[in-house]
């Protein structure tokens, strides 16, 4: 019985909606995949009287205070796309930075029509935090919520053990824009 | 010498390689080889330690897919056939090498070992290896952990939170059903962590997880104790960091213990060394050379001219390496203890299959570490992560940074030019399943639609295994891995289409349930915010 249906065929029918998704790869790189429906593209061109506007992809750095704060989005990269579906990496980004991507049409007045906008991603920091804060949490107490019941560690103002573990060596740093957690 | 804690954590996992649609199937050998070379040797050594009264405390994570395969009657039957074939081959080798002073003892060694393995599997363990690990946990010799349901790499599934939640909750549910109680610890597949994951880990009832070293070192604040103590996420979930030095000593291809010239050479196997006609009756398709597990040479050195393996000499090195390992850990404890207000703790996690399968002498080394620790290092206490948390539950609050134990330390290994194509499919399939789960939330449990959605979830879960993109990246067995991804995504798609069109073929559904028989208790409403199972 099983042998007859050993291989169901994955028919890669494109989704019925437009989307762009960002995935974190490492502190300096994100991966994007996208799909735009022909209908959405035609509609955008028609609505904005931009029949020849090229479908384009932009990556933004978000320099607001939270993952969802798009107020201070700075475009870092833009390119015209050759098709409705694709994948690519963005490199040389800043560890700890927050990024979002969008796909749409550039307008002649400098504006942009967004057809699909990605999830925001925060890249990990590639190096130890400059912040030191030793609050202790007694996990027997359930540990739910912020460690408001924690105590200030009595041993002093800095780490007791400084680890010299070199890791990872394969990802080159391009510098950080701020300290760990300073924009959380 | 200063007192310290040492946790040896072995992560045992294989992807779901069960193929009832074929009489025999090459990739099922992954399981059979691991049973013979790793799981049974580990069990025997742990029991021997207990029999000898050696205080032992290892931590073993059994992934849900591995546990399901160890419990599967079809695979148990096939394992015995696999062993019988090996014994027959070993018998022939005893005859073939009878006049060869160098290899005759080795041929006898393999024959005796395979026969003893069969006897132990049948008589001592009655084919129930997962149960044997459970019994060991009851004695206190080990603590069991679990893992995400099918070893999905969670950082690349997190854009669909329901996918992560299903992996985590189902992993815990699977463990609870098999071992009678929830696991305190979860092995995050590939040590893949991202900030926020602890929320669903807490929902599943876990108390701790393991992260790569830089997850803690590059966390939200500087770790007060470096890597010598676990930390607590703000919600109280404890995170233990992998100790890089002890990992290096065992894992490193160039400098690790397994590369010692006296140890058995993995890559010289009679499946490739002998005339094809000798091994042809013992390989699946009669055409393709495979590893048989019978290996006559030792590492020797960086040369093609390998020398015969000498088990006695290898055993001497095992003892030497166990002593060295413990001395190095004691030195680290001595170095760090003066600066700490608690005993330093070192966590050494490894893939379980390294021991025995890749490093033949590995199980002996683990046994030697336990014996030497008891005999010569009274201040270095073997303990589990749970023991450590009981000993000192006051942890520094620190959110680890996104990290994994992959070669680049993040997600690159599972998201590269070789495997990035799978993620749009995985994410879209999850969204579709969530949508259907919401629409059919009131479906009676055994209705065709409910069964079809349960099965679609199983297919999706199997497609999410981190093993497939890893294999695609490394370039081994890529055809098989790609087929597995496409097959399971295809099955998920067909089942979702059938539910959507109200056209469920009961014959096809039954066949799929038989083929991918993981998690029989799974309820698709898991993808609509429900629990992993509605069954008691």
mmCIF file of N, CA and C in Angstrom, chain B residues 143-266:
data_model
loop_
_atom_site.group_PDB
_atom_site.id
_atom_site.type_symbol
_atom_site.label_atom_id
_atom_site.label_comp_id
_atom_site.label_asym_id
_atom_site.label_seq_id
_atom_site.Cartn_x
_atom_site.Cartn_y
_atom_site.Cartn_z
ATOM 1 N N UNK B 143 20.569 11.478 33.621
ATOM 2 C CA UNK B 143 19.363 12.298 33.493
ATOM 3 C C UNK B 143 19.035 12.352 32.008
ATOM 4 N N UNK B 144 17.774 12.122 31.691
ATOM 5 C CA UNK B 144 17.367 12.201 30.288
ATOM 6 C C UNK B 144 16.862 13.597 29.956
ATOM 7 N N UNK B 145 17.254 14.056 28.804
ATOM 8 C CA UNK B 145 16.689 15.281 28.240
ATOM 9 C C UNK B 145 15.928 14.889 26.981
ATOM 10 N N UNK B 146 15.184 15.826 26.445
ATOM 11 C CA UNK B 146 14.584 15.583 25.149
ATOM 12 C C UNK B 146 15.037 16.669 24.189
ATOM 13 N N UNK B 147 14.343 16.755 23.068
ATOM 14 C CA UNK B 147 14.770 17.647 22.002
ATOM 15 C C UNK B 147 13.516 18.119 21.281
ATOM 16 N N UNK B 148 13.665 19.051 20.372
ATOM 17 C CA UNK B 148 12.522 19.452 19.559
ATOM 18 C C UNK B 148 12.025 18.238 18.767
ATOM 19 N N UNK B 149 10.736 18.235 18.442
ATOM 20 C CA UNK B 149 10.072 17.024 17.963
ATOM 21 C C UNK B 149 10.841 16.291 16.863
ATOM 22 N N UNK B 150 11.181 16.993 15.806
ATOM 23 C CA UNK B 150 11.907 16.332 14.709
ATOM 24 C C UNK B 150 13.242 17.014 14.437
ATOM 25 N N UNK B 151 13.767 17.699 15.449
ATOM 26 C CA UNK B 151 15.080 18.327 15.325
ATOM 27 C C UNK B 151 15.066 19.484 14.329
ATOM 28 N N UNK B 152 13.981 20.234 14.315
ATOM 29 C CA UNK B 152 13.939 21.418 13.462
ATOM 30 C C UNK B 152 14.881 22.493 13.992
ATOM 31 N N UNK B 153 15.574 23.156 13.087
ATOM 32 C CA UNK B 153 16.487 24.238 13.509
ATOM 33 C C UNK B 153 15.627 25.471 13.782
ATOM 34 N N UNK B 154 15.385 25.739 15.039
ATOM 35 C CA UNK B 154 14.354 26.688 15.450
ATOM 36 C C UNK B 154 14.603 28.129 14.986
ATOM 37 N N UNK B 155 15.858 28.627 14.958
ATOM 38 C CA UNK B 155 16.042 30.022 14.516
ATOM 39 C C UNK B 155 15.540 30.276 13.100
ATOM 40 N N UNK B 156 15.499 29.255 12.262
ATOM 41 C CA UNK B 156 15.026 29.460 10.895
ATOM 42 C C UNK B 156 13.555 29.088 10.725
ATOM 43 N N UNK B 157 12.923 28.696 11.797
ATOM 44 C CA UNK B 157 11.478 28.449 11.760
ATOM 45 C C UNK B 157 10.706 29.556 12.464
ATOM 46 N N UNK B 158 11.422 30.472 13.115
ATOM 47 C CA UNK B 158 10.751 31.377 14.054
ATOM 48 C C UNK B 158 9.867 32.414 13.370
ATOM 49 N N UNK B 159 10.000 32.602 12.062
ATOM 50 C CA UNK B 159 9.073 33.533 11.415
ATOM 51 C C UNK B 159 7.646 32.989 11.482
ATOM 52 N N UNK B 160 7.512 31.704 11.713
ATOM 53 C CA UNK B 160 6.208 31.092 11.950
ATOM 54 C C UNK B 160 6.217 30.548 13.380
ATOM 55 N N UNK B 161 5.814 31.355 14.340
ATOM 56 C CA UNK B 161 5.937 30.932 15.748
ATOM 57 C C UNK B 161 5.237 29.610 16.042
ATOM 58 N N UNK B 162 4.173 29.295 15.300
ATOM 59 C CA UNK B 162 3.474 28.030 15.547
ATOM 60 C C UNK B 162 4.366 26.838 15.211
ATOM 61 N N UNK B 163 5.263 27.016 14.261
ATOM 62 C CA UNK B 163 6.173 25.924 13.904
ATOM 63 C C UNK B 163 7.118 25.642 15.064
ATOM 64 N N UNK B 164 7.635 26.691 15.675
ATOM 65 C CA UNK B 164 8.541 26.519 16.814
ATOM 66 C C UNK B 164 7.779 25.918 17.992
ATOM 67 N N UNK B 165 6.589 26.457 18.234
ATOM 68 C CA UNK B 165 5.794 25.970 19.360
ATOM 69 C C UNK B 165 5.482 24.481 19.196
ATOM 70 N N UNK B 166 5.139 24.083 17.983
ATOM 71 C CA UNK B 166 4.823 22.672 17.748
ATOM 72 C C UNK B 166 6.053 21.806 17.985
ATOM 73 N N UNK B 167 7.199 22.234 17.487
ATOM 74 C CA UNK B 167 8.419 21.449 17.694
ATOM 75 C C UNK B 167 8.712 21.276 19.187
ATOM 76 N N UNK B 168 8.565 22.352 19.936
ATOM 77 C CA UNK B 168 8.952 22.324 21.351
ATOM 78 C C UNK B 168 7.921 21.561 22.192
ATOM 79 N N UNK B 169 6.646 21.881 22.019
ATOM 80 C CA UNK B 169 5.620 21.221 22.840
ATOM 81 C C UNK B 169 5.508 19.740 22.527
ATOM 82 N N UNK B 170 5.652 19.428 21.266
ATOM 83 C CA UNK B 170 5.560 18.026 20.879
ATOM 84 C C UNK B 170 6.771 17.231 21.371
ATOM 85 N N UNK B 171 7.928 17.866 21.389
ATOM 86 C CA UNK B 171 9.110 17.201 21.936
ATOM 87 C C UNK B 171 8.888 16.823 23.391
ATOM 88 N N UNK B 172 8.352 17.759 24.160
ATOM 89 C CA UNK B 172 8.114 17.482 25.577
ATOM 90 C C UNK B 172 7.015 16.430 25.755
ATOM 91 N N UNK B 173 5.956 16.553 24.978
ATOM 92 C CA UNK B 173 4.845 15.608 25.097
ATOM 93 C C UNK B 173 5.293 14.185 24.752
ATOM 94 N N UNK B 174 6.102 14.097 23.723
ATOM 95 C CA UNK B 174 6.614 12.799 23.308
ATOM 96 C C UNK B 174 7.439 12.174 24.432
ATOM 97 N N UNK B 175 8.272 12.993 25.061
ATOM 98 C CA UNK B 175 9.115 12.491 26.150
ATOM 99 C C UNK B 175 8.253 12.054 27.337
ATOM 100 N N UNK B 176 7.281 12.884 27.684
ATOM 101 C CA UNK B 176 6.435 12.586 28.838
ATOM 102 C C UNK B 176 5.693 11.260 28.637
ATOM 103 N N UNK B 177 5.202 11.067 27.427
ATOM 104 C CA UNK B 177 4.460 9.835 27.164
ATOM 105 C C UNK B 177 5.370 8.615 27.199
ATOM 106 N N UNK B 178 6.592 8.761 26.730
ATOM 107 C CA UNK B 178 7.478 7.606 26.658
ATOM 108 C C UNK B 178 8.118 7.271 28.001
ATOM 109 N N UNK B 179 8.483 8.316 28.766
ATOM 110 C CA UNK B 179 9.259 8.071 29.985
ATOM 111 C C UNK B 179 8.483 8.375 31.267
ATOM 112 N N UNK B 180 7.220 8.736 31.119
ATOM 113 C CA UNK B 180 6.370 8.852 32.295
ATOM 114 C C UNK B 180 6.454 10.157 33.044
ATOM 115 N N UNK B 181 7.308 11.058 32.602
ATOM 116 C CA UNK B 181 7.395 12.367 33.255
ATOM 117 C C UNK B 181 8.032 13.354 32.283
ATOM 118 N N UNK B 182 7.761 14.627 32.445
ATOM 119 C CA UNK B 182 8.366 15.592 31.525
ATOM 120 C C UNK B 182 9.866 15.716 31.763
ATOM 121 N N UNK B 183 10.555 16.098 30.712
ATOM 122 C CA UNK B 183 11.998 16.332 30.838
ATOM 123 C C UNK B 183 12.239 17.728 31.394
ATOM 124 N N UNK B 184 13.245 17.845 32.239
ATOM 125 C CA UNK B 184 13.604 19.172 32.751
ATOM 126 C C UNK B 184 14.376 19.959 31.698
ATOM 127 N N UNK B 185 15.123 19.247 30.872
ATOM 128 C CA UNK B 185 15.987 19.935 29.923
ATOM 129 C C UNK B 185 15.657 19.614 28.483
ATOM 130 N N UNK B 186 15.850 20.587 27.628
ATOM 131 C CA UNK B 186 15.693 20.361 26.190
ATOM 132 C C UNK B 186 17.015 20.655 25.500
ATOM 133 N N UNK B 187 17.386 19.745 24.624
ATOM 134 C CA UNK B 187 18.519 19.988 23.744
ATOM 135 C C UNK B 187 17.983 20.734 22.531
ATOM 136 N N UNK B 188 18.382 21.988 22.380
ATOM 137 C CA UNK B 188 17.936 22.741 21.215
ATOM 138 C C UNK B 188 18.660 22.197 19.993
ATOM 139 N N UNK B 189 17.954 21.794 18.954
ATOM 140 C CA UNK B 189 18.626 21.224 17.790
ATOM 141 C C UNK B 189 19.751 22.137 17.294
ATOM 142 N N UNK B 190 20.912 21.564 17.159
ATOM 143 C CA UNK B 190 22.121 22.274 16.724
ATOM 144 C C UNK B 190 22.475 23.404 17.686
ATOM 145 N N UNK B 191 21.998 23.327 18.915
ATOM 146 C CA UNK B 191 22.175 24.420 19.898
ATOM 147 C C UNK B 191 21.625 25.730 19.343
ATOM 148 N N UNK B 192 20.645 25.638 18.474
ATOM 149 C CA UNK B 192 20.106 26.844 17.837
ATOM 150 C C UNK B 192 19.186 27.616 18.765
ATOM 151 N N UNK B 193 19.627 28.782 19.153
ATOM 152 C CA UNK B 193 18.849 29.625 20.091
ATOM 153 C C UNK B 193 18.660 31.006 19.495
ATOM 154 N N UNK B 194 17.540 31.643 19.848
ATOM 155 C CA UNK B 194 17.350 33.068 19.559
ATOM 156 C C UNK B 194 16.622 33.683 20.744
ATOM 157 N N UNK B 195 16.901 34.950 21.041
ATOM 158 C CA UNK B 195 16.233 35.573 22.189
ATOM 159 C C UNK B 195 14.716 35.519 22.018
ATOM 160 N N UNK B 196 14.061 35.095 23.045
ATOM 161 C CA UNK B 196 12.600 34.951 23.012
ATOM 162 C C UNK B 196 12.162 33.502 22.974
ATOM 163 N N UNK B 197 13.049 32.617 22.526
ATOM 164 C CA UNK B 197 12.698 31.192 22.459
ATOM 165 C C UNK B 197 12.315 30.656 23.839
ATOM 166 N N UNK B 198 12.909 31.247 24.883
ATOM 167 C CA UNK B 198 12.668 30.747 26.236
ATOM 168 C C UNK B 198 11.190 30.819 26.635
ATOM 169 N N UNK B 199 10.431 31.683 25.972
ATOM 170 C CA UNK B 199 9.012 31.800 26.329
ATOM 171 C C UNK B 199 8.278 30.494 26.040
ATOM 172 N N UNK B 200 8.486 29.949 24.870
ATOM 173 C CA UNK B 200 7.798 28.687 24.536
ATOM 174 C C UNK B 200 8.431 27.508 25.269
ATOM 175 N N UNK B 201 9.714 27.602 25.562
ATOM 176 C CA UNK B 201 10.345 26.536 26.355
ATOM 177 C C UNK B 201 9.693 26.463 27.738
ATOM 178 N N UNK B 202 9.402 27.635 28.276
ATOM 179 C CA UNK B 202 8.732 27.668 29.577
ATOM 180 C C UNK B 202 7.306 27.124 29.469
ATOM 181 N N UNK B 203 6.624 27.473 28.403
ATOM 182 C CA UNK B 203 5.264 26.952 28.212
ATOM 183 C C UNK B 203 5.268 25.422 28.197
ATOM 184 N N UNK B 204 6.326 24.852 27.629
ATOM 185 C CA UNK B 204 6.413 23.389 27.540
ATOM 186 C C UNK B 204 6.861 22.759 28.847
ATOM 187 N N UNK B 205 7.236 23.565 29.815
ATOM 188 C CA UNK B 205 7.597 23.022 31.120
ATOM 189 C C UNK B 205 9.066 22.705 31.293
ATOM 190 N N UNK B 206 9.895 23.202 30.422
ATOM 191 C CA UNK B 206 11.331 22.958 30.579
ATOM 192 C C UNK B 206 11.923 23.900 31.619
ATOM 193 N N UNK B 207 13.040 23.468 32.203
ATOM 194 C CA UNK B 207 13.754 24.300 33.171
ATOM 195 C C UNK B 207 15.087 24.790 32.637
ATOM 196 N N UNK B 208 15.675 24.041 31.688
ATOM 197 C CA UNK B 208 16.982 24.486 31.193
ATOM 198 C C UNK B 208 17.209 24.040 29.754
ATOM 199 N N UNK B 209 18.167 24.685 29.123
ATOM 200 C CA UNK B 209 18.604 24.310 27.784
ATOM 201 C C UNK B 209 20.097 24.591 27.672
ATOM 202 N N UNK B 210 20.676 24.168 26.552
ATOM 203 C CA UNK B 210 22.121 24.325 26.345
ATOM 204 C C UNK B 210 22.351 25.247 25.155
ATOM 205 N N UNK B 211 23.291 26.173 25.297
ATOM 206 C CA UNK B 211 23.633 27.057 24.181
ATOM 207 C C UNK B 211 25.126 26.979 23.885
ATOM 208 N N UNK B 212 25.480 27.455 22.721
ATOM 209 C CA UNK B 212 26.885 27.542 22.350
ATOM 210 C C UNK B 212 27.558 28.613 23.230
ATOM 211 N N UNK B 213 28.879 28.494 23.369
ATOM 212 C CA UNK B 213 29.627 29.378 24.280
ATOM 213 C C UNK B 213 29.324 30.848 24.032
ATOM 214 N N UNK B 214 29.383 31.274 22.766
ATOM 215 C CA UNK B 214 29.233 32.706 22.504
ATOM 216 C C UNK B 214 27.792 33.174 22.709
ATOM 217 N N UNK B 215 26.852 32.237 22.819
ATOM 218 C CA UNK B 215 25.495 32.634 23.180
ATOM 219 C C UNK B 215 25.479 33.318 24.537
ATOM 220 N N UNK B 216 26.275 32.810 25.464
ATOM 221 C CA UNK B 216 26.361 33.427 26.794
ATOM 222 C C UNK B 216 27.388 34.557 26.795
ATOM 223 N N UNK B 217 28.525 34.320 26.180
ATOM 224 C CA UNK B 217 29.579 35.357 26.201
ATOM 225 C C UNK B 217 29.121 36.650 25.527
ATOM 226 N N UNK B 218 28.309 36.546 24.488
ATOM 227 C CA UNK B 218 27.826 37.734 23.776
ATOM 228 C C UNK B 218 26.380 38.060 24.156
ATOM 229 N N UNK B 219 25.977 37.650 25.325
ATOM 230 C CA UNK B 219 24.600 37.854 25.752
ATOM 231 C C UNK B 219 24.297 39.302 26.090
ATOM 232 N N UNK B 220 23.117 39.524 26.670
ATOM 233 C CA UNK B 220 22.634 40.893 26.895
ATOM 234 C C UNK B 220 23.521 41.678 27.854
ATOM 235 N N UNK B 221 24.149 40.977 28.798
ATOM 236 C CA UNK B 221 25.135 41.612 29.681
ATOM 237 C C UNK B 221 26.314 40.654 29.809
ATOM 238 N N UNK B 222 27.401 41.152 30.354
ATOM 239 C CA UNK B 222 28.566 40.276 30.495
ATOM 240 C C UNK B 222 28.299 39.205 31.552
ATOM 241 N N UNK B 223 28.662 37.965 31.252
ATOM 242 C CA UNK B 223 28.431 36.913 32.243
ATOM 243 C C UNK B 223 29.395 37.047 33.422
ATOM 244 N N UNK B 224 28.840 37.128 34.603
ATOM 245 C CA UNK B 224 29.678 37.324 35.789
ATOM 246 C C UNK B 224 30.649 36.172 35.989
ATOM 247 N N UNK B 225 30.171 34.968 35.722
ATOM 248 C CA UNK B 225 31.003 33.782 35.957
ATOM 249 C C UNK B 225 31.576 33.217 34.656
ATOM 250 N N UNK B 226 31.589 34.012 33.606
ATOM 251 C CA UNK B 226 32.051 33.484 32.322
ATOM 252 C C UNK B 226 31.197 32.295 31.919
ATOM 253 N N UNK B 227 31.859 31.206 31.596
ATOM 254 C CA UNK B 227 31.130 29.990 31.216
ATOM 255 C C UNK B 227 31.051 29.000 32.367
ATOM 256 N N UNK B 228 31.403 29.434 33.551
ATOM 257 C CA UNK B 228 31.524 28.508 34.677
ATOM 258 C C UNK B 228 30.281 28.409 35.541
ATOM 259 N N UNK B 229 29.187 28.995 35.069
ATOM 260 C CA UNK B 229 27.907 28.841 35.780
ATOM 261 C C UNK B 229 26.792 29.064 34.773
ATOM 262 N N UNK B 230 25.672 28.388 34.960
ATOM 263 C CA UNK B 230 24.525 28.668 34.083
ATOM 264 C C UNK B 230 24.001 30.070 34.344
ATOM 265 N N UNK B 231 23.245 30.583 33.397
ATOM 266 C CA UNK B 231 22.595 31.890 33.552
ATOM 267 C C UNK B 231 21.088 31.673 33.464
ATOM 268 N N UNK B 232 20.358 32.710 33.842
ATOM 269 C CA UNK B 232 18.894 32.614 33.781
ATOM 270 C C UNK B 232 18.370 33.652 32.805
ATOM 271 N N UNK B 233 17.520 33.209 31.880
ATOM 272 C CA UNK B 233 16.781 34.165 31.067
ATOM 273 C C UNK B 233 15.833 34.928 32.002
ATOM 274 N N UNK B 234 15.368 36.088 31.584
ATOM 275 C CA UNK B 234 14.489 36.843 32.476
ATOM 276 C C UNK B 234 13.264 36.067 32.956
ATOM 277 N N UNK B 235 12.820 35.076 32.204
ATOM 278 C CA UNK B 235 11.654 34.305 32.665
ATOM 279 C C UNK B 235 12.048 33.120 33.541
ATOM 280 N N UNK B 236 13.328 32.989 33.859
ATOM 281 C CA UNK B 236 13.756 31.950 34.783
ATOM 282 C C UNK B 236 14.266 30.676 34.137
ATOM 283 N N UNK B 237 14.184 30.583 32.815
ATOM 284 C CA UNK B 237 14.752 29.409 32.128
ATOM 285 C C UNK B 237 16.272 29.472 32.228
ATOM 286 N N UNK B 238 16.882 28.393 32.635
ATOM 287 C CA UNK B 238 18.338 28.374 32.787
ATOM 288 C C UNK B 238 19.005 27.979 31.475
ATOM 289 N N UNK B 239 20.113 28.628 31.184
ATOM 290 C CA UNK B 239 20.893 28.306 29.982
ATOM 291 C C UNK B 239 22.305 27.916 30.403
ATOM 292 N N UNK B 240 22.735 26.751 29.933
ATOM 293 C CA UNK B 240 24.091 26.272 30.187
ATOM 294 C C UNK B 240 24.907 26.451 28.913
ATOM 295 N N UNK B 241 26.087 27.009 29.058
ATOM 296 C CA UNK B 241 26.937 27.223 27.881
ATOM 297 C C UNK B 241 27.871 26.045 27.671
ATOM 298 N N UNK B 242 28.069 25.712 26.428
ATOM 299 C CA UNK B 242 29.027 24.655 26.085
ATOM 300 C C UNK B 242 30.442 25.121 26.396
ATOM 301 N N UNK B 243 31.216 24.245 26.999
ATOM 302 C CA UNK B 243 32.614 24.561 27.275
ATOM 303 C C UNK B 243 33.443 24.282 26.018
ATOM 304 N N UNK B 244 34.065 25.307 25.433
ATOM 305 C CA UNK B 244 34.739 25.086 24.147
ATOM 306 C C UNK B 244 35.996 24.232 24.256
ATOM 307 N N UNK B 245 36.710 24.340 25.370
ATOM 308 C CA UNK B 245 37.974 23.627 25.483
ATOM 309 C C UNK B 245 37.764 22.111 25.525
ATOM 310 N N UNK B 246 36.813 21.689 26.332
ATOM 311 C CA UNK B 246 36.584 20.244 26.432
ATOM 312 C C UNK B 246 35.956 19.703 25.146
ATOM 313 N N UNK B 247 35.207 20.553 24.459
ATOM 314 C CA UNK B 247 34.667 20.129 23.168
ATOM 315 C C UNK B 247 35.793 19.910 22.178
ATOM 316 N N UNK B 248 36.720 20.863 22.166
ATOM 317 C CA UNK B 248 37.840 20.800 21.234
ATOM 318 C C UNK B 248 38.655 19.527 21.446
ATOM 319 N N UNK B 249 38.859 19.170 22.709
ATOM 320 C CA UNK B 249 39.710 18.007 22.983
ATOM 321 C C UNK B 249 39.093 16.711 22.475
ATOM 322 N N UNK B 250 37.796 16.696 22.348
ATOM 323 C CA UNK B 250 37.158 15.464 21.877
ATOM 324 C C UNK B 250 36.781 15.556 20.399
ATOM 325 N N UNK B 251 36.339 16.741 19.979
ATOM 326 C CA UNK B 251 35.824 16.884 18.623
ATOM 327 C C UNK B 251 36.893 17.106 17.560
ATOM 328 N N UNK B 252 37.922 17.854 17.908
ATOM 329 C CA UNK B 252 38.848 18.336 16.887
ATOM 330 C C UNK B 252 39.418 17.211 16.030
ATOM 331 N N UNK B 253 39.317 17.385 14.727
ATOM 332 C CA UNK B 253 39.839 16.359 13.813
ATOM 333 C C UNK B 253 41.354 16.269 13.912
ATOM 334 N N UNK B 254 42.003 17.388 14.171
ATOM 335 C CA UNK B 254 43.468 17.400 14.182
ATOM 336 C C UNK B 254 44.044 17.123 15.569
ATOM 337 N N UNK B 255 43.392 17.678 16.587
ATOM 338 C CA UNK B 255 43.988 17.597 17.918
ATOM 339 C C UNK B 255 43.167 16.801 18.909
ATOM 340 N N UNK B 256 42.009 16.315 18.506
ATOM 341 C CA UNK B 256 41.143 15.592 19.434
ATOM 342 C C UNK B 256 41.641 14.187 19.707
ATOM 343 N N UNK B 257 41.160 13.637 20.799
ATOM 344 C CA UNK B 257 41.559 12.269 21.157
ATOM 345 C C UNK B 257 41.287 11.257 20.043
ATOM 346 N N UNK B 258 40.137 11.338 19.354
ATOM 347 C CA UNK B 258 39.836 10.278 18.370
ATOM 348 C C UNK B 258 40.879 10.150 17.266
ATOM 349 N N UNK B 259 41.706 11.178 17.086
ATOM 350 C CA UNK B 259 42.716 11.112 16.027
ATOM 351 C C UNK B 259 43.994 10.433 16.457
ATOM 352 N N UNK B 260 44.029 9.905 17.669
ATOM 353 C CA UNK B 260 45.256 9.241 18.132
ATOM 354 C C UNK B 260 45.598 8.074 17.207
ATOM 355 N N UNK B 261 46.880 7.890 16.897
ATOM 356 C CA UNK B 261 47.279 6.829 15.953
ATOM 357 C C UNK B 261 46.866 5.429 16.374
ATOM 358 N N UNK B 262 46.628 5.231 17.681
ATOM 359 C CA UNK B 262 46.291 3.886 18.148
ATOM 360 C C UNK B 262 44.811 3.541 18.015
ATOM 361 N N UNK B 263 43.996 4.549 17.770
ATOM 362 C CA UNK B 263 42.567 4.285 17.699
ATOM 363 C C UNK B 263 42.176 3.748 16.330
ATOM 364 N N UNK B 264 40.997 3.144 16.300
ATOM 365 C CA UNK B 264 40.543 2.505 15.064
ATOM 366 C C UNK B 264 40.245 3.544 13.994
ATOM 367 N N UNK B 265 40.654 3.229 12.796
ATOM 368 C CA UNK B 265 40.441 4.114 11.645
ATOM 369 C C UNK B 265 39.025 3.900 11.105
ATOM 370 N N UNK B 266 38.241 4.942 11.082
ATOM 371 C CA UNK B 266 36.849 4.817 10.647
ATOM 372 C C UNK B 266 36.741 4.507 9.163
#
